[in-house]
PDB file of C-alpha atoms in Angstrom:
ATOM      1  CA  ALA A 274     110.721  74.996  97.971  1.00 65.00           C
ATOM      2  CA  LYS A 275     109.665  78.108  96.126  1.00 71.00           C
ATOM      3  CA  MET A 276     111.815  81.182  96.601  1.00 80.00           C
ATOM      4  CA  GLY A 277     110.892  84.769  96.052  1.00 81.00           C
ATOM      5  CA  ARG A 278     108.594  87.385  97.358  1.00 81.00           C
ATOM      6  CA  PRO A 279     105.550  86.189  99.373  1.00 81.00           C
ATOM      7  CA  LYS A 280     102.116  86.819  97.919  1.00 83.00           C
ATOM      8  CA  ALA A 281     100.415  89.998  99.133  1.00 83.00           C
ATOM      9  CA  GLU A 282      97.118  89.628 100.996  1.00 86.00           C
ATOM     10  CA  ASN A 283      95.584  92.467  98.993  1.00 85.00           C
ATOM     11  CA  PRO A 284      97.580  92.754  95.750  1.00 85.00           C
ATOM     12  CA  LYS A 285      97.480  96.065  93.910  1.00 85.00           C
ATOM     13  CA  SER A 286      96.787  94.881  90.389  1.00 88.00           C
ATOM     14  CA  SER A 287      94.975  97.914  88.919  1.00 91.00           C
ATOM     15  CA  LYS A 288      97.151 100.621  87.422  1.00 92.00           C
ATOM     16  CA  ILE A 289      96.229 104.131  86.279  1.00 93.00           C
ATOM     17  CA  SER A 290      98.136 106.983  84.681  1.00 95.00           C
ATOM     18  CA  ILE A 291      97.505 110.578  85.745  1.00 94.00           C
ATOM     19  CA  ARG A 292      98.745 113.787  84.154  1.00 97.00           C
ATOM     20  CA  PHE A 293      99.469 116.727  86.441  1.00 97.00           C
ATOM     21  CA  THR A 294     100.494 120.277  85.711  1.00 98.00           C
ATOM     22  CA  ASP A 295     103.995 121.125  86.911  1.00 98.00           C
ATOM     23  CA  GLU A 296     102.447 123.100  89.776  1.00 98.00           C
ATOM     24  CA  GLU A 297     100.181 120.229  90.856  1.00 97.00           C
ATOM     25  CA  TYR A 298     103.075 117.775  90.703  1.00 97.00           C
ATOM     26  CA  GLU A 299     105.309 120.024  92.819  1.00 97.00           C
ATOM     27  CA  GLN A 300     102.505 120.437  95.389  1.00 97.00           C
ATOM     28  CA  LEU A 301     102.010 116.670  95.479  1.00 96.00           C
ATOM     29  CA  LYS A 302     105.740 115.979  95.943  1.00 97.00           C
ATOM     30  CA  LYS A 303     105.940 118.606  98.722  1.00 97.00           C
ATOM     31  CA  CYS A 304     102.873 117.203 100.504  1.00 95.00           C
ATOM     32  CA  ALA A 305     104.192 113.640 100.285  1.00 96.00           C
ATOM     33  CA  ALA A 306     107.633 114.654 101.568  1.00 97.00           C
ATOM     34  CA  GLN A 307     106.185 116.617 104.489  1.00 97.00           C
ATOM     35  CA  ASN A 308     104.250 113.525 105.549  1.00 95.00           C
ATOM     36  CA  ASN A 309     107.119 111.077 104.954  1.00 97.00           C
ATOM     37  CA  GLN A 310     105.093 109.359 102.226  1.00 97.00           C
ATOM     38  CA  THR A 311     105.726 108.321  98.680  1.00 97.00           C
ATOM     39  CA  ILE A 312     103.713 110.093  96.017  1.00 96.00           C
ATOM     40  CA  THR A 313     101.693 106.892  95.587  1.00 95.00           C
ATOM     41  CA  GLU A 314     100.886 106.756  99.319  1.00 96.00           C
ATOM     42  CA  ALA A 315      99.826 110.415  99.287  1.00 96.00           C
ATOM     43  CA  ILE A 316      97.511 109.845  96.314  1.00 96.00           C
ATOM     44  CA  ARG A 317      95.965 106.732  97.900  1.00 95.00           C
ATOM     45  CA  LYS A 318      95.364 108.648 101.142  1.00 95.00           C
ATOM     46  CA  GLY A 319      93.769 111.519  99.207  1.00 94.00           C
ATOM     47  CA  VAL A 320      91.453 109.137  97.356  1.00 93.00           C
ATOM     48  CA  ARG A 321      90.410 107.440 100.626  1.00 93.00           C
ATOM     49  CA  GLN A 322      89.695 110.842 102.184  1.00 93.00           C
ATOM     50  CA  LEU A 323      87.629 111.846  99.143  1.00 92.00           C
ATOM     51  CA  PHE A 324      85.525 108.674  99.407  1.00 89.00           C
ATOM     52  CA  GLU A 325      85.037 109.154 103.163  1.00 88.00           C
ATOM     53  CA  THR A 326      83.977 112.776 102.694  1.00 89.00           C
ATOM     54  CA  MET A 327      81.537 111.814  99.944  1.00 87.00           C
ATOM     55  CA  GLN A 328      80.088 109.067 102.201  1.00 85.00           C
ATOM     56  CA  ARG A 329      79.596 111.502 105.104  1.00 84.00           C
ATOM     57  CA  ASN A 330      78.006 114.138 102.871  1.00 85.00           C
ATOM     58  CA  PHE A 331      75.724 111.547 101.300  1.00 81.00           C
ATOM     59  CA  ALA A 332      74.689 110.223 104.731  1.00 79.00           C
ATOM     60  CA  LYS A 333      73.900 113.772 105.940  1.00 82.00           C
ATOM     61  CA  SER A 334      71.871 114.563 102.817  1.00 82.00           C
ATOM     62  CA  PHE A 335      69.968 111.277 102.761  1.00 79.00           C
ATOM     63  CA  PRO A 336      69.670 109.988 106.349  1.00 76.00           C
ATOM     64  CA  GLU A 337      66.809 107.676 105.344  1.00 76.00           C
ATOM     65  CA  TRP A 338      68.995 105.820 102.817  1.00 71.00           C
ATOM     66  CA  LYS A 339      69.646 102.252 103.935  1.00 65.00           C
ATOM     67  CA  GLY A 340      72.319 101.356 101.334  1.00 62.00           C
ATOM     68  CA  ASP A 341      76.033 101.994 101.441  1.00 59.00           C
ATOM     69  CA  GLY A 342      75.724 105.303  99.622  1.00 57.00           C
ATOM     70  CA  LEU A 343      78.277 106.434  97.100  1.00 59.00           C
ATOM     71  CA  CYS A 344      81.466 104.738  95.939  1.00 57.00           C
ATOM     72  CA  GLN A 345      80.668 101.334  97.376  1.00 52.00           C
TER      73      GLN A 345
END
């Protein structure tokens, strides 16, 4: 029998590197801590919110569009 960690259903295999100013990094750490999140969780949530906002704005601007809009 194989031992070890079970395979994730949706593995996170893509990795990026981001540079922040000291001020941005401190704001990010504070925001994550206030929401009991890791910095990674806070960034993922921010990206999801950005995509959702862009989708809503696209749908409002182009109600006749039948596709998925942006970022799909």
